[in-house]
CSV table of C-alpha atoms and ligand atoms in Angstrom, one decimal:
chain,number,residue,atom,x,y,z
A,1,MET,CA,207.0,186.0,160.1
A,2,LYS,CA,206.2,187.1,156.6
A,3,LYS,CA,203.3,185.6,154.5
A,4,THR,CA,205.1,183.8,151.7
A,5,LEU,CA,203.1,183.9,148.5
A,6,TYR,CA,203.4,180.6,146.6
A,7,CYS,CA,202.8,180.6,142.8
A,8,LYS,CA,202.8,177.6,140.5
A,9,LEU,CA,204.1,178.3,137.0
A,10,THR,CA,202.6,176.5,134.1
A,11,GLY,CA,204.9,177.7,131.3
A,12,GLY,CA,202.0,179.4,129.4
A,13,ARG,CA,200.8,183.0,128.9
A,14,GLU,CA,199.0,182.9,132.3
A,15,ASP,CA,202.4,183.1,134.0
A,16,ASP,CA,202.9,186.7,132.8
A,17,GLU,CA,200.7,188.0,135.6
A,18,ILE,CA,202.8,186.0,138.1
A,19,PHE,CA,206.0,187.5,136.7
A,20,GLN,CA,204.5,191.0,137.0
A,21,LYS,CA,203.6,190.4,140.6
A,22,ALA,CA,207.1,189.0,141.3
A,23,ALA,CA,208.8,191.9,139.5
A,24,ALA,CA,206.8,194.4,141.7
A,25,VAL,CA,208.1,192.5,144.8
A,26,ILE,CA,211.7,192.7,143.5
A,27,GLN,CA,211.3,196.5,142.7
A,28,ALA,CA,210.0,197.1,146.2
A,29,GLY,CA,213.1,195.5,147.7
A,30,GLY,CA,211.5,192.1,148.5
A,31,LEU,CA,212.7,188.6,148.0
A,32,VAL,CA,211.5,186.1,145.4
A,33,ALA,CA,212.7,182.4,145.1
A,34,PHE,CA,212.7,181.3,141.5
A,35,PRO,CA,213.8,178.2,139.4
A,36,THR,CA,217.0,178.2,137.3
A,37,GLU,CA,218.4,175.3,135.4
A,38,THR,CA,221.0,174.7,138.1
A,39,VAL,CA,219.2,175.1,141.5
A,40,TYR,CA,216.6,177.5,142.9
A,41,GLY,CA,217.8,181.0,143.5
A,42,LEU,CA,216.7,183.6,146.1
A,43,GLY,CA,216.5,186.9,144.3
A,44,ALA,CA,216.5,190.6,145.2
A,45,ASP,CA,217.3,193.8,143.3
A,46,ALA,CA,221.1,193.7,142.8
A,47,PHE,CA,221.3,197.5,143.1
A,48,ASN,CA,219.5,197.7,146.4
A,49,ALA,CA,221.9,197.3,149.3
A,50,ARG,CA,219.2,196.8,151.8
A,51,ALA,CA,217.5,194.0,149.8
A,52,ALA,CA,220.8,192.2,149.5
A,53,LYS,CA,221.1,192.3,153.3
A,54,GLU,CA,217.6,190.8,153.6
A,55,ILE,CA,218.9,187.8,151.6
A,56,TYR,CA,221.6,187.1,154.1
A,57,ALA,CA,219.1,187.4,156.9
A,58,ALA,CA,216.6,185.0,155.3
A,59,LYS,CA,219.3,182.4,154.6
A,60,GLY,CA,221.3,182.9,157.8
A,61,ARG,CA,224.3,183.4,155.4
A,62,PRO,CA,227.6,184.9,156.5
A,63,SER,CA,227.8,188.4,155.1
A,64,ASP,CA,231.3,187.9,153.6
A,65,ASN,CA,229.8,185.3,151.1
A,66,PRO,CA,228.9,187.3,147.9
A,67,LEU,CA,225.9,186.8,145.8
A,68,ILE,CA,225.7,186.1,142.0
A,69,VAL,CA,224.2,188.8,139.9
A,70,HIS,CA,221.8,187.3,137.3
A,71,ILE,CA,221.1,189.0,134.0
A,72,CYS,CA,218.8,188.3,131.1
A,73,ARG,CA,220.7,189.9,128.2
A,74,GLN,CA,224.3,189.7,127.1
A,75,GLU,CA,224.6,193.5,127.0
A,76,ASP,CA,223.7,193.8,130.7
A,77,LEU,CA,227.0,192.3,131.7
A,78,GLN,CA,228.5,195.9,131.5
A,79,LYS,CA,226.0,197.0,134.2
A,80,ALA,CA,227.5,194.6,136.7
A,81,ALA,CA,231.1,194.5,135.6
A,82,SER,CA,233.4,197.5,135.1
A,83,GLU,CA,235.6,195.7,132.5
A,84,VAL,CA,234.7,192.8,130.2
A,85,CYS,CA,237.9,191.2,129.0
A,86,GLU,CA,238.3,189.2,125.8
A,87,LYS,CA,238.1,185.8,127.6
A,88,ALA,CA,234.9,186.9,129.3
A,89,LYS,CA,233.3,187.8,125.9
A,90,LEU,CA,234.4,184.4,124.5
A,91,LEU,CA,233.1,182.4,127.4
A,92,THR,CA,229.8,184.2,127.9
A,93,GLU,CA,229.1,184.0,124.2
A,94,ALA,CA,229.8,180.3,124.2
A,95,PHE,CA,228.0,179.3,127.4
A,96,TRP,CA,225.2,181.9,128.1
A,97,PRO,CA,222.5,181.5,128.8
A,98,GLY,CA,223.7,178.6,130.9
A,99,PRO,CA,225.4,177.2,134.1
A,100,LEU,CA,228.5,179.4,134.0
A,101,THR,CA,229.3,182.2,136.4
A,102,VAL,CA,232.1,184.6,135.6
A,103,ILE,CA,234.1,186.8,138.1
A,104,LEU,CA,235.0,190.2,136.8
A,105,PRO,CA,235.9,193.6,138.3
A,106,LYS,CA,232.8,195.1,139.9
A,107,ASN,CA,230.9,198.0,138.4
A,108,ALA,CA,230.7,200.9,141.0
A,109,ALA,CA,226.8,200.8,140.7
A,110,ILE,CA,226.7,197.3,142.4
A,111,PRO,CA,226.6,197.8,146.2
A,112,ALA,CA,229.3,196.2,148.4
A,113,SER,CA,226.6,194.2,150.3
A,114,THR,CA,225.9,192.3,147.0
A,115,THR,CA,229.5,191.3,146.6
A,116,GLY,CA,230.3,190.7,150.2
A,117,GLY,CA,232.7,193.7,150.2
A,118,LEU,CA,234.8,192.4,147.3
A,119,HIS,CA,235.9,194.6,144.4
A,120,THR,CA,234.9,191.8,142.0
A,121,VAL,CA,231.4,190.6,141.0
A,122,ALA,CA,230.0,187.2,140.0
A,123,VAL,CA,227.6,187.3,137.0
A,124,ARG,CA,225.5,184.7,135.2
A,125,MET,CA,222.8,184.6,132.6
A,126,PRO,CA,220.6,181.5,133.5
A,127,GLN,CA,219.0,179.4,130.9
A,128,HIS,CA,215.6,178.7,132.6
A,129,PRO,CA,212.8,180.6,130.9
A,130,ALA,CA,211.1,181.5,134.2
A,131,ALA,CA,214.4,183.0,135.5
A,132,LEU,CA,214.8,185.0,132.3
A,133,SER,CA,211.2,186.2,132.4
A,134,LEU,CA,211.5,187.3,136.0
A,135,ILE,CA,214.7,189.3,135.4
A,136,ALA,CA,213.2,190.9,132.3
A,137,ALA,CA,210.0,191.9,134.1
A,138,SER,CA,211.9,193.3,137.0
A,139,LYS,CA,213.8,195.7,134.7
A,140,THR,CA,216.9,195.4,136.9
A,141,LEU,CA,219.6,192.8,137.6
A,142,ILE,CA,218.8,190.2,140.2
A,143,ALA,CA,221.3,189.2,142.9
A,144,ALA,CA,220.7,185.7,144.0
A,145,PRO,CA,222.4,183.0,146.0
A,146,SER,CA,220.9,179.5,146.2
A,147,ALA,CA,217.5,179.5,147.8
A,148,ASN,CA,218.3,177.4,150.9
A,149,THR,CA,219.1,177.9,154.5
A,150,SER,CA,222.9,178.5,154.7
A,151,GLY,CA,224.8,175.2,155.2
A,152,ARG,CA,221.9,173.0,154.0
A,153,PRO,CA,221.8,171.3,150.6
A,154,SER,CA,220.7,173.7,147.8
A,155,THR,CA,217.1,173.5,146.7
A,156,THR,CA,216.2,171.7,143.5
A,157,ASN,CA,212.4,171.9,143.7
A,158,ALA,CA,209.9,174.4,145.3
A,159,MET,CA,209.1,172.0,148.2
A,160,HIS,CA,212.7,172.3,149.3
A,161,VAL,CA,212.5,176.1,149.1
A,162,LYS,CA,209.3,176.0,151.3
A,163,GLU,CA,211.1,173.7,153.8
A,164,ASP,CA,213.8,176.3,154.3
A,165,LEU,CA,212.3,179.7,153.6
A,166,ASP,CA,208.6,179.7,154.2
A,167,GLY,CA,207.7,182.7,156.3
A,168,LYS,CA,211.1,184.4,155.6
A,169,ILE,CA,210.7,185.5,152.0
A,170,ASP,CA,207.9,187.2,150.0
A,171,MET,CA,207.3,184.8,147.2
A,172,ILE,CA,208.1,181.4,145.8
A,173,LEU,CA,207.8,180.7,142.0
A,174,ASP,CA,207.3,177.0,141.5
A,175,GLY,CA,208.7,175.9,138.2
A,176,GLY,CA,209.0,172.2,139.1
A,177,ALA,CA,212.2,170.2,139.5
A,178,VAL,CA,215.4,171.8,138.1
A,179,GLN,CA,217.3,170.2,135.3
A,180,ILE,CA,221.0,170.1,136.4
A,181,GLY,CA,220.8,170.0,140.2
A,182,LEU,CA,224.2,171.4,141.0
A,183,GLU,CA,225.2,175.0,141.2
A,184,SER,CA,226.9,176.8,138.3
A,185,THR,CA,230.6,176.5,137.4
A,186,ILE,CA,232.4,179.6,138.7
A,187,VAL,CA,235.4,180.9,136.8
A,188,ASP,CA,237.6,183.8,137.9
A,189,LEU,CA,238.6,185.9,134.9
A,190,THR,CA,240.5,188.6,136.8
A,191,GLU,CA,243.8,186.7,136.3
A,192,GLU,CA,245.7,186.1,133.1
A,193,ILE,CA,244.8,182.4,133.2
A,194,PRO,CA,241.1,181.7,134.2
A,195,VAL,CA,240.7,179.9,137.5
A,196,ILE,CA,237.8,177.5,138.3
A,197,LEU,CA,236.6,178.4,141.8
A,198,ARG,CA,233.7,176.0,141.9
A,199,PRO,CA,233.3,173.0,139.5
A,200,GLY,CA,229.9,172.5,137.8
A,201,PHE,CA,228.2,171.3,134.7
A,202,ILE,CA,230.6,173.3,132.5
A,203,THR,CA,233.8,171.4,132.8
A,204,LYS,CA,237.5,172.5,132.6
A,205,GLU,CA,237.7,170.8,129.2
A,206,MET,CA,234.7,172.7,127.9
A,207,LEU,CA,236.2,176.0,129.1
A,208,GLU,CA,239.6,175.2,127.6
A,209,ALA,CA,238.1,174.4,124.2
A,210,VAL,CA,237.1,178.1,124.1
A,211,VAL,CA,239.9,180.1,125.9
A,212,GLY,CA,242.9,177.8,126.1
A,213,PRO,CA,244.5,176.9,129.5
A,214,VAL,CA,242.4,177.1,132.6
A,215,ARG,CA,243.5,176.4,136.2
A,216,THR,CA,241.5,174.9,139.1
A,217,ASP,CA,241.7,176.7,142.5
A,218,PRO,CA,244.1,174.4,144.5
A,219,ALA,CA,241.8,174.9,147.6
A,220,LEU,CA,239.2,172.7,145.8
A,221,VAL,CA,241.4,169.7,146.2
A,222,LYS,CA,243.4,170.5,149.3
A,223,GLU,CA,241.3,170.9,152.4
A,224,ASN,CA,243.4,173.4,154.3
A,225,GLU,CA,244.0,176.1,151.6
A,226,ALA,CA,241.8,179.2,151.7
A,227,PRO,CA,239.5,179.1,148.6
A,228,LYS,CA,239.1,182.1,146.4
A,229,ALA,CA,235.3,181.9,146.4
A,230,PRO,CA,234.4,182.9,149.9
A,231,GLY,CA,231.4,180.5,149.9
A,232,MET,CA,233.6,177.5,149.3
A,233,LYS,CA,235.2,177.6,152.7
A,234,TYR,CA,232.0,176.9,154.6
A,235,ARG,CA,230.6,173.4,155.4
A,236,HIS,CA,227.8,173.3,152.9
A,237,TYR,CA,225.3,171.1,151.2
A,238,ALA,CA,225.2,169.1,154.4
A,239,PRO,CA,222.5,166.8,155.8
A,240,LYS,CA,222.0,166.9,159.6
A,241,ALA,CA,223.5,163.5,160.2
A,242,PRO,CA,227.2,163.0,159.7
A,243,LEU,CA,228.1,161.8,156.2
A,244,TYR,CA,231.2,159.6,155.4
A,245,LEU,CA,232.5,158.9,151.9
A,246,VAL,CA,234.0,155.5,151.5
A,247,SER,CA,236.6,155.1,148.7
A,248,GLY,CA,238.2,152.0,147.2
A,249,THR,CA,237.3,149.2,144.8
A,250,ALA,CA,233.6,148.4,144.4
A,251,GLU,CA,233.8,145.2,146.4
A,252,ALA,CA,235.9,146.7,149.2
A,253,VAL,CA,233.6,149.7,149.5
A,254,THR,CA,230.5,147.4,149.8
A,255,GLU,CA,232.2,145.3,152.5
A,256,LYS,CA,233.4,148.3,154.5
A,257,ILE,CA,230.1,150.1,154.4
A,258,ASN,CA,228.2,147.0,155.5
A,259,ALA,CA,230.6,146.5,158.4
A,260,LEU,CA,230.2,150.2,159.4
A,261,CYS,CA,226.4,149.8,159.2
A,262,ARG,CA,226.5,146.7,161.4
A,263,GLN,CA,228.5,148.5,164.0
A,264,ALA,CA,226.3,151.6,163.9
A,265,LYS,CA,223.1,149.5,164.2
A,266,ALA,CA,224.6,147.8,167.3
A,267,GLU,CA,225.0,151.2,168.8
A,268,GLY,CA,221.2,151.8,168.1
A,269,LYS,CA,221.7,154.2,165.2
A,270,LYS,CA,219.5,154.5,162.1
A,271,THR,CA,221.8,153.9,159.1
A,272,ALA,CA,221.6,155.2,155.6
A,273,VAL,CA,223.6,154.5,152.4
A,274,ILE,CA,224.1,156.2,149.1
A,275,ALA,CA,224.9,153.6,146.4
A,276,ASP,CA,224.3,153.4,142.7
A,277,ASP,CA,221.8,151.5,140.5
A,278,GLY,CA,224.1,148.4,140.4
A,279,SER,CA,225.1,148.2,144.0
A,280,CYS,CA,222.1,149.4,146.0
A,281,GLY,CA,220.8,145.8,146.4
A,282,ARG,CA,224.0,144.8,148.3
A,283,TYR,CA,223.6,146.9,151.4
A,284,ALA,CA,222.0,146.0,154.7
A,285,ALA,CA,221.2,149.6,156.0
A,286,ASP,CA,217.9,151.0,157.3
A,287,VAL,CA,217.7,153.3,154.3
A,288,VAL,CA,219.5,152.6,151.0
A,289,VAL,CA,219.2,155.0,148.1
A,290,SER,CA,220.6,154.8,144.6
A,291,ALA,CA,222.1,158.1,143.3
A,292,GLY,CA,221.6,156.9,139.8
A,293,SER,CA,223.8,155.2,137.1
A,294,ARG,CA,227.5,155.6,137.9
A,295,GLU,CA,228.4,156.3,134.2
A,296,ASP,CA,225.7,159.0,133.9
A,297,GLY,CA,226.8,162.0,135.9
A,298,ARG,CA,223.7,164.0,134.9
A,299,SER,CA,221.4,161.4,136.6
A,300,ILE,CA,223.4,161.6,139.8
A,301,ALA,CA,223.7,165.4,139.9
A,302,SER,CA,220.0,166.0,139.3
A,303,GLY,CA,218.9,164.0,142.4
A,304,LEU,CA,221.8,164.5,144.8
A,305,TYR,CA,220.4,167.3,146.9
A,306,ASP,CA,217.0,165.7,147.2
A,307,ILE,CA,218.7,162.5,148.5
A,308,LEU,CA,220.7,164.5,151.1
A,309,ARG,CA,217.6,166.4,152.2
A,310,GLY,CA,215.6,163.1,152.3
A,311,PHE,CA,217.9,161.8,155.1
A,312,ASP,CA,216.9,164.7,157.3
A,313,ARG,CA,213.2,163.7,156.8
A,314,ASP,CA,214.0,160.0,157.4
A,315,GLY,CA,215.8,160.9,160.6
A,316,ALA,CA,219.1,159.0,159.7
A,317,ASP,CA,221.8,159.1,162.4
A,318,VAL,CA,224.7,158.3,160.2
A,319,ILE,CA,225.2,158.2,156.4
A,320,TYR,CA,227.8,156.3,154.3
A,321,SER,CA,228.2,157.0,150.6
A,322,GLU,CA,230.1,155.5,147.7
A,323,CYS,CA,232.3,157.8,145.6
A,324,PHE,CA,231.2,159.0,142.1
A,325,GLU,CA,234.3,160.3,140.4
A,326,ASP,CA,234.0,158.1,137.3
A,327,ASN,CA,231.9,160.3,135.0
A,328,GLU,CA,232.0,163.7,133.2
A,329,LEU,CA,230.4,165.5,136.2
A,330,GLY,CA,232.5,163.5,138.7
A,331,GLN,CA,234.5,166.5,139.8
A,332,ALA,CA,231.5,168.7,140.6
A,333,ILE,CA,229.6,165.8,142.2
A,334,MET,CA,232.6,164.8,144.4
A,335,ASN,CA,233.2,168.5,145.3
A,336,ARG,CA,229.7,168.8,146.7
A,337,LEU,CA,229.8,165.4,148.5
A,338,LEU,CA,233.2,166.1,150.1
A,339,LYS,CA,231.8,169.4,151.4
A,340,ALA,CA,228.6,167.7,152.6
A,341,ALA,CA,230.8,165.2,154.4
A,342,GLY,CA,233.1,167.8,155.9
A,343,HIS,CA,235.9,166.0,154.0
A,344,ARG,CA,235.5,162.8,156.0
A,345,VAL,CA,236.7,160.0,153.6
A,346,LEU,CA,237.3,156.5,154.8
A,347,GLN,CA,239.6,154.2,152.7
A,348,ALA,CA,238.2,150.7,152.1
B,1,AMP,P1,225.5,180.4,145.7
B,1,AMP,O1,224.7,181.3,144.7
B,1,AMP,O2,224.7,180.2,147.0
B,1,AMP,O3,225.9,179.2,145.1
B,1,AMP,O4,226.7,181.3,146.2
B,1,AMP,C1,227.5,182.0,145.3
B,1,AMP,C2,228.8,181.5,145.2
B,1,AMP,O5,229.6,182.4,144.4
B,1,AMP,C3,229.5,181.5,146.6
B,1,AMP,O6,230.3,180.3,146.6
B,1,AMP,C4,230.4,182.8,146.5
B,1,AMP,O7,231.5,182.7,147.3
B,1,AMP,C5,230.8,182.8,145.0
B,1,AMP,N1,231.1,184.2,144.6
B,1,AMP,C6,230.2,185.2,144.4
B,1,AMP,N2,230.8,186.4,144.1
B,1,AMP,C7,232.2,186.1,144.1
B,1,AMP,C8,233.3,186.9,143.8
B,1,AMP,N3,233.3,188.2,143.5
B,1,AMP,N4,234.5,186.2,143.9
B,1,AMP,C9,234.6,184.9,144.2
B,1,AMP,N5,233.5,184.1,144.5
B,1,AMP,C10,232.3,184.7,144.4
B,2,MG,MG1,224.6,178.3,148.0
């Protein structure tokens, strides 16, 4: 067991000392969890192969699942990638700092353990001031996946990070709750037409407005195809209890979920339901939570992982959820819910 140092950030000058301490940990090959605008990241020196391996060990992450290299200045992209194509320039200028990760050919200086043995590298410049300060103070690039135990929902506040990684990492920087709550959009720029490997806050339409046609990895919609982002093939974001998505008209969904809950209760199970602000009063489950307002994808995204983690604390035995495709973040939200549910969808 390690002693994990926990530091609360205030956003003021007094944080500088904390960033210096965290930077020293990174430079010594240690692991620091830090806030970004998407989810919390678990960072290590991107050029240190041994430190990258420590990340996999702390998370229990399969070693073929590459990390994202985080930078704090546009010009550092060249340190991670060997070639920066025109579309990469356009997209990073448009969306960085921000929730967009680009896949490019790897610079030889980045060790294979950071990229899961791939010849390509994932790079992002986050928008959170604490993330940028930590990278700048470390004077290196920071390889970071999400700061959660592999398979569990990503962490959106420092308490979540503590739950999963206390005693396994060197330091946690607490910057409060994150803004977006879903991982970055990943776009592969190694092909002529950019391919979305993971949907996120930056949508296909937003990308197309900058670089023209963009495709979506077919594996994101078809369960049996091998996804191009290695991480997307694992069951992920999942609470401990089985989760079922229920699809159909609002009325039919309510009726079906209530029938399923009655049946599960008769079997002695503790039932949980994910609804929206309008429908949450209509369910007779042991735990009913509202994901937010159906039209406002941002409200749903920001709280989704906290809701999924909450079911573990409540000890739910089975979870039923409404679907949330009808908003601008619907694709990203449904992608995470489908994976959390292991693609179990019941038609109402
Ligand atoms: P996480 O930071 O935990 O969200 O995980 C990083 C995600 O980026 C995983 O889904 C990886 O599979 C994906 N990723 C990282 N590097 C690459 C790459 N070179 N090619 C494709 N996907 C990548
Ligand atoms: Mg992750």
